[in-house]
Amino acid sequence: SKELFFNKISVNSVIVPGGGINLNEYQDHDNDSIYNLYKSNLPFILVLGRKNGAKNYKSIIEAIDKINEKEKICNLLMIGKDEDGDEIISKNVVYLKEQPRSIVLSALAKCKFLVNMSSSESFGIVIVESWASGKTVVVNGRCPAFAELVQDQINGLYATEYNLSEKIRYLLDNDDIVDVLSLNGQSQITNYTWKEIGVKIGSILLNLTLNKNNLS
């Protein structure tokens, strides 16, 4: 929005993250509460967010179904409010609907990685949450909010609906790559803590005040 709108009308604007996290919320990696609901021994890929068409969750289901055609090697775990009411018939999906925060945090800590193919977002908070939980991400690289956060093959992977199954399978087969991407994502999360965001906004406001006083 800064580049496409504010810069074009010559507004003095500053980029500040559109959301933040409290890091201490993500430290309990021994939280096994998700396994009270997820009963399989197979690893799971996580989809976290509202269940509606704009999230393109059906493309993820199709990708997981394709991966499991010959041999079932993973499940897709979905957590979020059911907004479209569409029935999920895939045997490769465990849909838990809305869940308490403790379950969400446990799912983030125990998943293999997170996938989000949403086409439009204001800010990718689930991406930051995944990094804070020590997990990497596969995202829709055409979504501007995700592209601002994720660098392809550095702290996550870009995907389209046409190559999503390949990207997921690639990570499932390469734990060493997953570890590198996860660590690179983790290295950036301090920029998205509420404390750091508060300091940045405070500095911006202070500079505005000082500049105003100098002009007067």
JSON list of C-alpha atoms in Angstrom, two decimals:
[
{"chain": "A", "resi": 1, "resn": "SER", "atom": "CA", "xyz": [0.00, 0.00, 0.00]},
{"chain": "A", "resi": 2, "resn": "LYS", "atom": "CA", "xyz": [2.93, 2.37, 0.61]},
{"chain": "A", "resi": 3, "resn": "GLU", "atom": "CA", "xyz": [4.45, 1.77, -2.81]},
{"chain": "A", "resi": 4, "resn": "LEU", "atom": "CA", "xyz": [1.21, 1.51, -4.77]},
{"chain": "A", "resi": 5, "resn": "PHE", "atom": "CA", "xyz": [-0.75, 4.29, -3.07]},
{"chain": "A", "resi": 6, "resn": "PHE", "atom": "CA", "xyz": [0.90, 6.53, -0.48]},
{"chain": "A", "resi": 7, "resn": "ASN", "atom": "CA", "xyz": [4.12, 7.10, -2.43]},
{"chain": "A", "resi": 8, "resn": "LYS", "atom": "CA", "xyz": [2.15, 8.02, -5.54]},
{"chain": "A", "resi": 9, "resn": "ILE", "atom": "CA", "xyz": [0.27, 10.79, -3.76]},
{"chain": "A", "resi": 10, "resn": "SER", "atom": "CA", "xyz": [3.46, 12.00, -2.03]},
{"chain": "A", "resi": 11, "resn": "VAL", "atom": "CA", "xyz": [2.35, 11.13, 1.50]},
{"chain": "A", "resi": 12, "resn": "ASN", "atom": "CA", "xyz": [5.14, 10.81, 4.06]},
{"chain": "A", "resi": 13, "resn": "SER", "atom": "CA", "xyz": [4.49, 7.25, 5.26]},
{"chain": "A", "resi": 14, "resn": "VAL", "atom": "CA", "xyz": [6.41, 4.63, 7.23]},
{"chain": "A", "resi": 15, "resn": "ILE", "atom": "CA", "xyz": [5.99, 0.87, 7.10]},
{"chain": "A", "resi": 16, "resn": "VAL", "atom": "CA", "xyz": [5.09, -0.74, 10.42]},
{"chain": "A", "resi": 17, "resn": "PRO", "atom": "CA", "xyz": [4.06, -4.42, 10.80]},
{"chain": "A", "resi": 18, "resn": "GLY", "atom": "CA", "xyz": [0.31, -4.89, 10.75]},
{"chain": "A", "resi": 19, "resn": "GLY", "atom": "CA", "xyz": [0.29, -7.27, 13.70]},
{"chain": "A", "resi": 20, "resn": "GLY", "atom": "CA", "xyz": [2.48, -8.56, 16.47]},
{"chain": "A", "resi": 21, "resn": "ILE", "atom": "CA", "xyz": [3.13, -11.50, 18.79]},
{"chain": "A", "resi": 22, "resn": "ASN", "atom": "CA", "xyz": [4.19, -12.08, 22.37]},
{"chain": "A", "resi": 23, "resn": "LEU", "atom": "CA", "xyz": [7.18, -14.40, 22.09]},
{"chain": "A", "resi": 24, "resn": "ASN", "atom": "CA", "xyz": [6.70, -16.06, 25.47]},
{"chain": "A", "resi": 25, "resn": "GLU", "atom": "CA", "xyz": [3.43, -17.54, 24.18]},
{"chain": "A", "resi": 26, "resn": "TYR", "atom": "CA", "xyz": [5.35, -19.83, 21.82]},
{"chain": "A", "resi": 27, "resn": "GLN", "atom": "CA", "xyz": [7.99, -21.24, 24.15]},
{"chain": "A", "resi": 28, "resn": "ASP", "atom": "CA", "xyz": [6.09, -24.36, 25.33]},
{"chain": "A", "resi": 29, "resn": "HIS", "atom": "CA", "xyz": [7.11, -26.83, 22.62]},
{"chain": "A", "resi": 30, "resn": "ASP", "atom": "CA", "xyz": [6.19, -29.73, 24.95]},
{"chain": "A", "resi": 31, "resn": "ASN", "atom": "CA", "xyz": [2.50, -28.81, 24.71]},
{"chain": "A", "resi": 32, "resn": "ASP", "atom": "CA", "xyz": [1.01, -32.10, 23.46]},
{"chain": "A", "resi": 33, "resn": "SER", "atom": "CA", "xyz": [-2.65, -31.12, 23.82]},
{"chain": "A", "resi": 34, "resn": "ILE", "atom": "CA", "xyz": [-3.24, -31.33, 20.06]},
{"chain": "A", "resi": 35, "resn": "TYR", "atom": "CA", "xyz": [-2.85, -35.10, 20.30]},
{"chain": "A", "resi": 36, "resn": "ASN", "atom": "CA", "xyz": [-6.04, -35.32, 22.36]},
{"chain": "A", "resi": 37, "resn": "LEU", "atom": "CA", "xyz": [-7.81, -34.43, 19.11]},
{"chain": "A", "resi": 38, "resn": "TYR", "atom": "CA", "xyz": [-5.39, -35.58, 16.42]},
{"chain": "A", "resi": 39, "resn": "LYS", "atom": "CA", "xyz": [-5.18, -39.35, 16.85]},
{"chain": "A", "resi": 40, "resn": "SER", "atom": "CA", "xyz": [-2.98, -40.35, 13.91]},
{"chain": "A", "resi": 41, "resn": "ASN", "atom": "CA", "xyz": [0.68, -41.33, 14.12]},
{"chain": "A", "resi": 42, "resn": "LEU", "atom": "CA", "xyz": [1.35, -39.71, 10.76]},
{"chain": "A", "resi": 43, "resn": "PRO", "atom": "CA", "xyz": [2.90, -36.24, 10.56]},
{"chain": "A", "resi": 44, "resn": "PHE", "atom": "CA", "xyz": [0.52, -33.40, 9.80]},
{"chain": "A", "resi": 45, "resn": "ILE", "atom": "CA", "xyz": [0.67, -30.21, 7.76]},
{"chain": "A", "resi": 46, "resn": "LEU", "atom": "CA", "xyz": [-1.23, -27.34, 9.34]},
{"chain": "A", "resi": 47, "resn": "VAL", "atom": "CA", "xyz": [-3.78, -24.94, 7.86]},
{"chain": "A", "resi": 48, "resn": "LEU", "atom": "CA", "xyz": [-4.69, -22.27, 10.39]},
{"chain": "A", "resi": 49, "resn": "GLY", "atom": "CA", "xyz": [-7.42, -19.72, 9.75]},
{"chain": "A", "resi": 50, "resn": "ARG", "atom": "CA", "xyz": [-11.02, -19.18, 8.74]},
{"chain": "A", "resi": 51, "resn": "LYS", "atom": "CA", "xyz": [-12.49, -21.81, 6.41]},
{"chain": "A", "resi": 52, "resn": "ASN", "atom": "CA", "xyz": [-13.80, -19.90, 3.42]},
{"chain": "A", "resi": 53, "resn": "GLY", "atom": "CA", "xyz": [-13.21, -19.77, -0.31]},
{"chain": "A", "resi": 54, "resn": "ALA", "atom": "CA", "xyz": [-10.84, -16.80, -0.24]},
{"chain": "A", "resi": 55, "resn": "LYS", "atom": "CA", "xyz": [-8.38, -18.87, 1.79]},
{"chain": "A", "resi": 56, "resn": "ASN", "atom": "CA", "xyz": [-8.04, -21.37, -1.08]},
{"chain": "A", "resi": 57, "resn": "TYR", "atom": "CA", "xyz": [-7.92, -24.23, 1.40]},
{"chain": "A", "resi": 58, "resn": "LYS", "atom": "CA", "xyz": [-9.42, -26.62, -1.19]},
{"chain": "A", "resi": 59, "resn": "SER", "atom": "CA", "xyz": [-6.25, -26.38, -3.27]},
{"chain": "A", "resi": 60, "resn": "ILE", "atom": "CA", "xyz": [-4.30, -27.59, -0.23]},
{"chain": "A", "resi": 61, "resn": "ILE", "atom": "CA", "xyz": [-6.67, -30.51, 0.27]},
{"chain": "A", "resi": 62, "resn": "GLU", "atom": "CA", "xyz": [-6.23, -31.47, -3.40]},
{"chain": "A", "resi": 63, "resn": "ALA", "atom": "CA", "xyz": [-2.45, -31.31, -3.00]},
{"chain": "A", "resi": 64, "resn": "ILE", "atom": "CA", "xyz": [-2.48, -33.58, 0.06]},
{"chain": "A", "resi": 65, "resn": "ASP", "atom": "CA", "xyz": [-4.84, -36.02, -1.68]},
{"chain": "A", "resi": 66, "resn": "LYS", "atom": "CA", "xyz": [-2.42, -36.17, -4.59]},
{"chain": "A", "resi": 67, "resn": "ILE", "atom": "CA", "xyz": [0.56, -36.81, -2.32]},
{"chain": "A", "resi": 68, "resn": "ASN", "atom": "CA", "xyz": [-1.28, -39.66, -0.59]},
{"chain": "A", "resi": 69, "resn": "GLU", "atom": "CA", "xyz": [-2.54, -41.35, -3.77]},
{"chain": "A", "resi": 70, "resn": "LYS", "atom": "CA", "xyz": [-0.13, -44.30, -3.69]},
{"chain": "A", "resi": 71, "resn": "GLU", "atom": "CA", "xyz": [0.74, -44.34, -0.01]},
{"chain": "A", "resi": 72, "resn": "LYS", "atom": "CA", "xyz": [-0.61, -42.28, 2.84]},
{"chain": "A", "resi": 73, "resn": "ILE", "atom": "CA", "xyz": [2.33, -40.43, 4.37]},
{"chain": "A", "resi": 74, "resn": "CYS", "atom": "CA", "xyz": [0.72, -37.41, 6.05]},
{"chain": "A", "resi": 75, "resn": "ASN", "atom": "CA", "xyz": [-2.50, -35.67, 7.02]},
{"chain": "A", "resi": 76, "resn": "LEU", "atom": "CA", "xyz": [-3.76, -32.14, 6.67]},
{"chain": "A", "resi": 77, "resn": "LEU", "atom": "CA", "xyz": [-4.89, -30.62, 9.96]},
{"chain": "A", "resi": 78, "resn": "MET", "atom": "CA", "xyz": [-7.24, -27.66, 9.64]},
{"chain": "A", "resi": 79, "resn": "ILE", "atom": "CA", "xyz": [-8.18, -25.34, 12.52]},
{"chain": "A", "resi": 80, "resn": "GLY", "atom": "CA", "xyz": [-10.50, -22.37, 12.10]},
{"chain": "A", "resi": 81, "resn": "LYS", "atom": "CA", "xyz": [-14.08, -21.17, 11.98]},
{"chain": "A", "resi": 82, "resn": "ASP", "atom": "CA", "xyz": [-16.31, -22.85, 9.40]},
{"chain": "A", "resi": 83, "resn": "GLU", "atom": "CA", "xyz": [-17.58, -19.91, 7.34]},
{"chain": "A", "resi": 84, "resn": "ASP", "atom": "CA", "xyz": [-18.52, -21.53, 4.04]},
{"chain": "A", "resi": 85, "resn": "GLY", "atom": "CA", "xyz": [-20.23, -24.63, 5.45]},
{"chain": "A", "resi": 86, "resn": "ASP", "atom": "CA", "xyz": [-18.78, -26.82, 2.69]},
{"chain": "A", "resi": 87, "resn": "GLU", "atom": "CA", "xyz": [-18.34, -30.45, 3.70]},
{"chain": "A", "resi": 88, "resn": "ILE", "atom": "CA", "xyz": [-14.81, -31.86, 3.69]},
{"chain": "A", "resi": 89, "resn": "ILE", "atom": "CA", "xyz": [-14.92, -35.42, 2.39]},
{"chain": "A", "resi": 90, "resn": "SER", "atom": "CA", "xyz": [-11.19, -36.14, 2.03]},
{"chain": "A", "resi": 91, "resn": "LYS", "atom": "CA", "xyz": [-9.93, -38.94, 4.26]},
{"chain": "A", "resi": 92, "resn": "ASN", "atom": "CA", "xyz": [-6.61, -37.10, 4.44]},
{"chain": "A", "resi": 93, "resn": "VAL", "atom": "CA", "xyz": [-8.05, -34.14, 6.36]},
{"chain": "A", "resi": 94, "resn": "VAL", "atom": "CA", "xyz": [-8.69, -33.69, 10.05]},
{"chain": "A", "resi": 95, "resn": "TYR", "atom": "CA", "xyz": [-10.83, -30.58, 10.50]},
{"chain": "A", "resi": 96, "resn": "LEU", "atom": "CA", "xyz": [-11.16, -29.40, 14.10]},
{"chain": "A", "resi": 97, "resn": "LYS", "atom": "CA", "xyz": [-13.08, -26.15, 13.46]},
{"chain": "A", "resi": 98, "resn": "GLU", "atom": "CA", "xyz": [-12.46, -23.42, 16.08]},
{"chain": "A", "resi": 99, "resn": "GLN", "atom": "CA", "xyz": [-10.23, -24.40, 18.99]},
{"chain": "A", "resi": 100, "resn": "PRO", "atom": "CA", "xyz": [-8.89, -22.81, 22.20]},
{"chain": "A", "resi": 101, "resn": "ARG", "atom": "CA", "xyz": [-5.61, -20.96, 22.01]},
{"chain": "A", "resi": 102, "resn": "SER", "atom": "CA", "xyz": [-3.76, -23.80, 23.79]},
{"chain": "A", "resi": 103, "resn": "ILE", "atom": "CA", "xyz": [-4.74, -26.24, 21.03]},
{"chain": "A", "resi": 104, "resn": "VAL", "atom": "CA", "xyz": [-3.70, -23.77, 18.32]},
{"chain": "A", "resi": 105, "resn": "LEU", "atom": "CA", "xyz": [-0.29, -23.27, 19.92]},
{"chain": "A", "resi": 106, "resn": "SER", "atom": "CA", "xyz": [0.16, -27.02, 20.32]},
{"chain": "A", "resi": 107, "resn": "ALA", "atom": "CA", "xyz": [-0.72, -27.59, 16.65]},
{"chain": "A", "resi": 108, "resn": "LEU", "atom": "CA", "xyz": [1.84, -24.96, 15.62]},
{"chain": "A", "resi": 109, "resn": "ALA", "atom": "CA", "xyz": [4.50, -26.60, 17.78]},
{"chain": "A", "resi": 110, "resn": "LYS", "atom": "CA", "xyz": [3.85, -30.13, 16.53]},
{"chain": "A", "resi": 111, "resn": "CYS", "atom": "CA", "xyz": [3.10, -29.68, 12.82]},
{"chain": "A", "resi": 112, "resn": "LYS", "atom": "CA", "xyz": [5.68, -30.39, 10.11]},
{"chain": "A", "resi": 113, "resn": "PHE", "atom": "CA", "xyz": [5.06, -26.95, 8.62]},
{"chain": "A", "resi": 114, "resn": "LEU", "atom": "CA", "xyz": [2.24, -24.56, 7.80]},
{"chain": "A", "resi": 115, "resn": "VAL", "atom": "CA", "xyz": [0.60, -23.98, 4.42]},
{"chain": "A", "resi": 116, "resn": "ASN", "atom": "CA", "xyz": [-1.46, -20.92, 3.52]},
{"chain": "A", "resi": 117, "resn": "MET", "atom": "CA", "xyz": [-2.68, -20.36, -0.03]},
{"chain": "A", "resi": 118, "resn": "SER", "atom": "CA", "xyz": [-4.88, -17.35, 0.67]},
{"chain": "A", "resi": 119, "resn": "SER", "atom": "CA", "xyz": [-5.04, -14.93, -2.25]},
{"chain": "A", "resi": 120, "resn": "SER", "atom": "CA", "xyz": [-5.59, -11.76, -0.21]},
{"chain": "A", "resi": 121, "resn": "GLU", "atom": "CA", "xyz": [-4.46, -10.84, 3.30]},
{"chain": "A", "resi": 122, "resn": "SER", "atom": "CA", "xyz": [-3.84, -7.58, 5.12]},
{"chain": "A", "resi": 123, "resn": "PHE", "atom": "CA", "xyz": [-0.96, -9.10, 7.10]},
{"chain": "A", "resi": 124, "resn": "GLY", "atom": "CA", "xyz": [0.40, -12.64, 7.40]},
{"chain": "A", "resi": 125, "resn": "ILE", "atom": "CA", "xyz": [0.23, -13.07, 11.18]},
{"chain": "A", "resi": 126, "resn": "VAL", "atom": "CA", "xyz": [0.03, -16.88, 10.84]},
{"chain": "A", "resi": 127, "resn": "ILE", "atom": "CA", "xyz": [3.41, -16.76, 9.09]},
{"chain": "A", "resi": 128, "resn": "VAL", "atom": "CA", "xyz": [5.00, -14.96, 12.02]},
{"chain": "A", "resi": 129, "resn": "GLU", "atom": "CA", "xyz": [3.30, -17.35, 14.46]},
{"chain": "A", "resi": 130, "resn": "SER", "atom": "CA", "xyz": [4.75, -20.31, 12.57]},
{"chain": "A", "resi": 131, "resn": "TRP", "atom": "CA", "xyz": [8.24, -18.86, 12.72]},
{"chain": "A", "resi": 132, "resn": "ALA", "atom": "CA", "xyz": [7.85, -18.16, 16.43]},
{"chain": "A", "resi": 133, "resn": "SER", "atom": "CA", "xyz": [6.90, -21.84, 16.86]},
{"chain": "A", "resi": 134, "resn": "GLY", "atom": "CA", "xyz": [10.03, -22.95, 15.04]},
{"chain": "A", "resi": 135, "resn": "LYS", "atom": "CA", "xyz": [8.20, -23.93, 11.84]},
{"chain": "A", "resi": 136, "resn": "THR", "atom": "CA", "xyz": [8.59, -22.99, 8.22]},
{"chain": "A", "resi": 137, "resn": "VAL", "atom": "CA", "xyz": [5.82, -22.10, 5.76]},
{"chain": "A", "resi": 138, "resn": "VAL", "atom": "CA", "xyz": [4.56, -22.72, 2.25]},
{"chain": "A", "resi": 139, "resn": "VAL", "atom": "CA", "xyz": [2.59, -19.73, 0.99]},
{"chain": "A", "resi": 140, "resn": "ASN", "atom": "CA", "xyz": [0.87, -18.31, -2.06]},
{"chain": "A", "resi": 141, "resn": "GLY", "atom": "CA", "xyz": [3.68, -16.21, -3.50]},
{"chain": "A", "resi": 142, "resn": "ARG", "atom": "CA", "xyz": [1.16, -14.10, -5.41]},
{"chain": "A", "resi": 143, "resn": "CYS", "atom": "CA", "xyz": [-0.34, -12.78, -2.17]},
{"chain": "A", "resi": 144, "resn": "PRO", "atom": "CA", "xyz": [1.38, -9.40, -1.53]},
{"chain": "A", "resi": 145, "resn": "ALA", "atom": "CA", "xyz": [1.14, -9.66, 2.26]},
{"chain": "A", "resi": 146, "resn": "PHE", "atom": "CA", "xyz": [2.90, -13.03, 2.21]},
{"chain": "A", "resi": 147, "resn": "ALA", "atom": "CA", "xyz": [5.49, -11.94, -0.36]},
{"chain": "A", "resi": 148, "resn": "GLU", "atom": "CA", "xyz": [6.47, -9.05, 1.93]},
{"chain": "A", "resi": 149, "resn": "LEU", "atom": "CA", "xyz": [7.24, -11.49, 4.74]},
{"chain": "A", "resi": 150, "resn": "VAL", "atom": "CA", "xyz": [8.49, -14.65, 3.05]},
{"chain": "A", "resi": 151, "resn": "GLN", "atom": "CA", "xyz": [11.57, -14.90, 0.87]},
{"chain": "A", "resi": 152, "resn": "ASP", "atom": "CA", "xyz": [11.29, -17.91, -1.40]},
{"chain": "A", "resi": 153, "resn": "GLN", "atom": "CA", "xyz": [13.72, -20.72, -0.52]},
{"chain": "A", "resi": 154, "resn": "ILE", "atom": "CA", "xyz": [15.18, -18.64, 2.31]},
{"chain": "A", "resi": 155, "resn": "ASN", "atom": "CA", "xyz": [12.57, -18.60, 5.10]},
{"chain": "A", "resi": 156, "resn": "GLY", "atom": "CA", "xyz": [9.80, -20.46, 3.32]},
{"chain": "A", "resi": 157, "resn": "LEU", "atom": "CA", "xyz": [8.57, -21.58, -0.08]},
{"chain": "A", "resi": 158, "resn": "TYR", "atom": "CA", "xyz": [6.32, -19.92, -2.64]},
{"chain": "A", "resi": 159, "resn": "ALA", "atom": "CA", "xyz": [3.73, -22.12, -4.31]},
{"chain": "A", "resi": 160, "resn": "THR", "atom": "CA", "xyz": [0.86, -21.98, -6.77]},
{"chain": "A", "resi": 161, "resn": "GLU", "atom": "CA", "xyz": [-2.11, -24.31, -6.90]},
{"chain": "A", "resi": 162, "resn": "TYR", "atom": "CA", "xyz": [-0.36, -26.07, -9.80]},
{"chain": "A", "resi": 163, "resn": "ASN", "atom": "CA", "xyz": [2.88, -26.95, -8.00]},
{"chain": "A", "resi": 164, "resn": "LEU", "atom": "CA", "xyz": [1.70, -27.03, -4.38]},
{"chain": "A", "resi": 165, "resn": "SER", "atom": "CA", "xyz": [1.81, -30.82, -4.05]},
{"chain": "A", "resi": 166, "resn": "GLU", "atom": "CA", "xyz": [5.40, -30.79, -5.32]},
{"chain": "A", "resi": 167, "resn": "LYS", "atom": "CA", "xyz": [6.45, -28.11, -2.82]},
{"chain": "A", "resi": 168, "resn": "ILE", "atom": "CA", "xyz": [4.82, -29.94, 0.09]},
{"chain": "A", "resi": 169, "resn": "ARG", "atom": "CA", "xyz": [6.33, -33.28, -0.93]},
{"chain": "A", "resi": 170, "resn": "TYR", "atom": "CA", "xyz": [9.75, -31.63, -1.29]},
{"chain": "A", "resi": 171, "resn": "LEU", "atom": "CA", "xyz": [9.63, -30.48, 2.34]},
{"chain": "A", "resi": 172, "resn": "LEU", "atom": "CA", "xyz": [8.28, -33.81, 3.56]},
{"chain": "A", "resi": 173, "resn": "ASP", "atom": "CA", "xyz": [11.26, -35.53, 1.94]},
{"chain": "A", "resi": 174, "resn": "ASN", "atom": "CA", "xyz": [13.92, -33.05, 3.10]},
{"chain": "A", "resi": 175, "resn": "ASP", "atom": "CA", "xyz": [13.99, -32.42, 6.82]},
{"chain": "A", "resi": 176, "resn": "ASP", "atom": "CA", "xyz": [17.34, -30.65, 6.52]},
{"chain": "A", "resi": 177, "resn": "ILE", "atom": "CA", "xyz": [15.81, -28.04, 4.20]},
{"chain": "A", "resi": 178, "resn": "VAL", "atom": "CA", "xyz": [12.86, -27.62, 6.56]},
{"chain": "A", "resi": 179, "resn": "ASP", "atom": "CA", "xyz": [15.28, -26.98, 9.44]},
{"chain": "A", "resi": 180, "resn": "VAL", "atom": "CA", "xyz": [17.19, -24.30, 7.51]},
{"chain": "A", "resi": 181, "resn": "LEU", "atom": "CA", "xyz": [14.03, -22.50, 6.39]},
{"chain": "A", "resi": 182, "resn": "SER", "atom": "CA", "xyz": [12.63, -22.66, 9.92]},
{"chain": "A", "resi": 183, "resn": "LEU", "atom": "CA", "xyz": [15.78, -21.19, 11.47]},
{"chain": "A", "resi": 184, "resn": "ASN", "atom": "CA", "xyz": [15.84, -18.37, 8.93]},
{"chain": "A", "resi": 185, "resn": "GLY", "atom": "CA", "xyz": [12.24, -17.57, 9.74]},
{"chain": "A", "resi": 186, "resn": "GLN", "atom": "CA", "xyz": [12.92, -17.63, 13.47]},
{"chain": "A", "resi": 187, "resn": "SER", "atom": "CA", "xyz": [15.74, -15.13, 13.02]},
{"chain": "A", "resi": 188, "resn": "GLN", "atom": "CA", "xyz": [13.23, -12.48, 11.91]},
{"chain": "A", "resi": 189, "resn": "ILE", "atom": "CA", "xyz": [10.53, -12.77, 14.56]},
{"chain": "A", "resi": 190, "resn": "THR", "atom": "CA", "xyz": [11.95, -10.11, 16.88]},
{"chain": "A", "resi": 191, "resn": "ASN", "atom": "CA", "xyz": [10.85, -7.55, 14.28]},
{"chain": "A", "resi": 192, "resn": "TYR", "atom": "CA", "xyz": [7.26, -8.61, 14.86]},
{"chain": "A", "resi": 193, "resn": "THR", "atom": "CA", "xyz": [6.97, -8.63, 18.63]},
{"chain": "A", "resi": 194, "resn": "TRP", "atom": "CA", "xyz": [4.56, -6.13, 20.19]},
{"chain": "A", "resi": 195, "resn": "LYS", "atom": "CA", "xyz": [7.49, -4.74, 22.17]},
{"chain": "A", "resi": 196, "resn": "GLU", "atom": "CA", "xyz": [9.53, -3.99, 19.03]},
{"chain": "A", "resi": 197, "resn": "ILE", "atom": "CA", "xyz": [6.50, -2.61, 17.19]},
{"chain": "A", "resi": 198, "resn": "GLY", "atom": "CA", "xyz": [5.71, -0.37, 20.15]},
{"chain": "A", "resi": 199, "resn": "VAL", "atom": "CA", "xyz": [9.28, 0.97, 20.21]},
{"chain": "A", "resi": 200, "resn": "LYS", "atom": "CA", "xyz": [9.15, 1.71, 16.47]},
{"chain": "A", "resi": 201, "resn": "ILE", "atom": "CA", "xyz": [5.80, 3.50, 16.64]},
{"chain": "A", "resi": 202, "resn": "GLY", "atom": "CA", "xyz": [6.96, 5.44, 19.70]},
{"chain": "A", "resi": 203, "resn": "SER", "atom": "CA", "xyz": [10.07, 6.58, 17.82]},
{"chain": "A", "resi": 204, "resn": "ILE", "atom": "CA", "xyz": [8.00, 7.66, 14.82]},
{"chain": "A", "resi": 205, "resn": "LEU", "atom": "CA", "xyz": [5.62, 9.69, 16.97]},
{"chain": "A", "resi": 206, "resn": "LEU", "atom": "CA", "xyz": [8.47, 11.26, 18.94]},
{"chain": "A", "resi": 207, "resn": "ASN", "atom": "CA", "xyz": [10.22, 12.34, 15.73]},
{"chain": "A", "resi": 208, "resn": "LEU", "atom": "CA", "xyz": [6.98, 13.88, 14.45]},
{"chain": "A", "resi": 209, "resn": "THR", "atom": "CA", "xyz": [6.63, 15.85, 17.69]},
{"chain": "A", "resi": 210, "resn": "LEU", "atom": "CA", "xyz": [10.25, 17.04, 17.57]},
{"chain": "A", "resi": 211, "resn": "ASN", "atom": "CA", "xyz": [9.92, 18.09, 13.94]},
{"chain": "A", "resi": 212, "resn": "LYS", "atom": "CA", "xyz": [6.72, 20.01, 14.68]},
{"chain": "A", "resi": 213, "resn": "ASN", "atom": "CA", "xyz": [8.38, 21.84, 17.59]},
{"chain": "A", "resi": 214, "resn": "ASN", "atom": "CA", "xyz": [11.37, 22.73, 15.42]},
{"chain": "A", "resi": 215, "resn": "LEU", "atom": "CA", "xyz": [9.11, 24.15, 12.71]},
{"chain": "A", "resi": 216, "resn": "SER", "atom": "CA", "xyz": [7.22, 26.28, 15.19]}
]
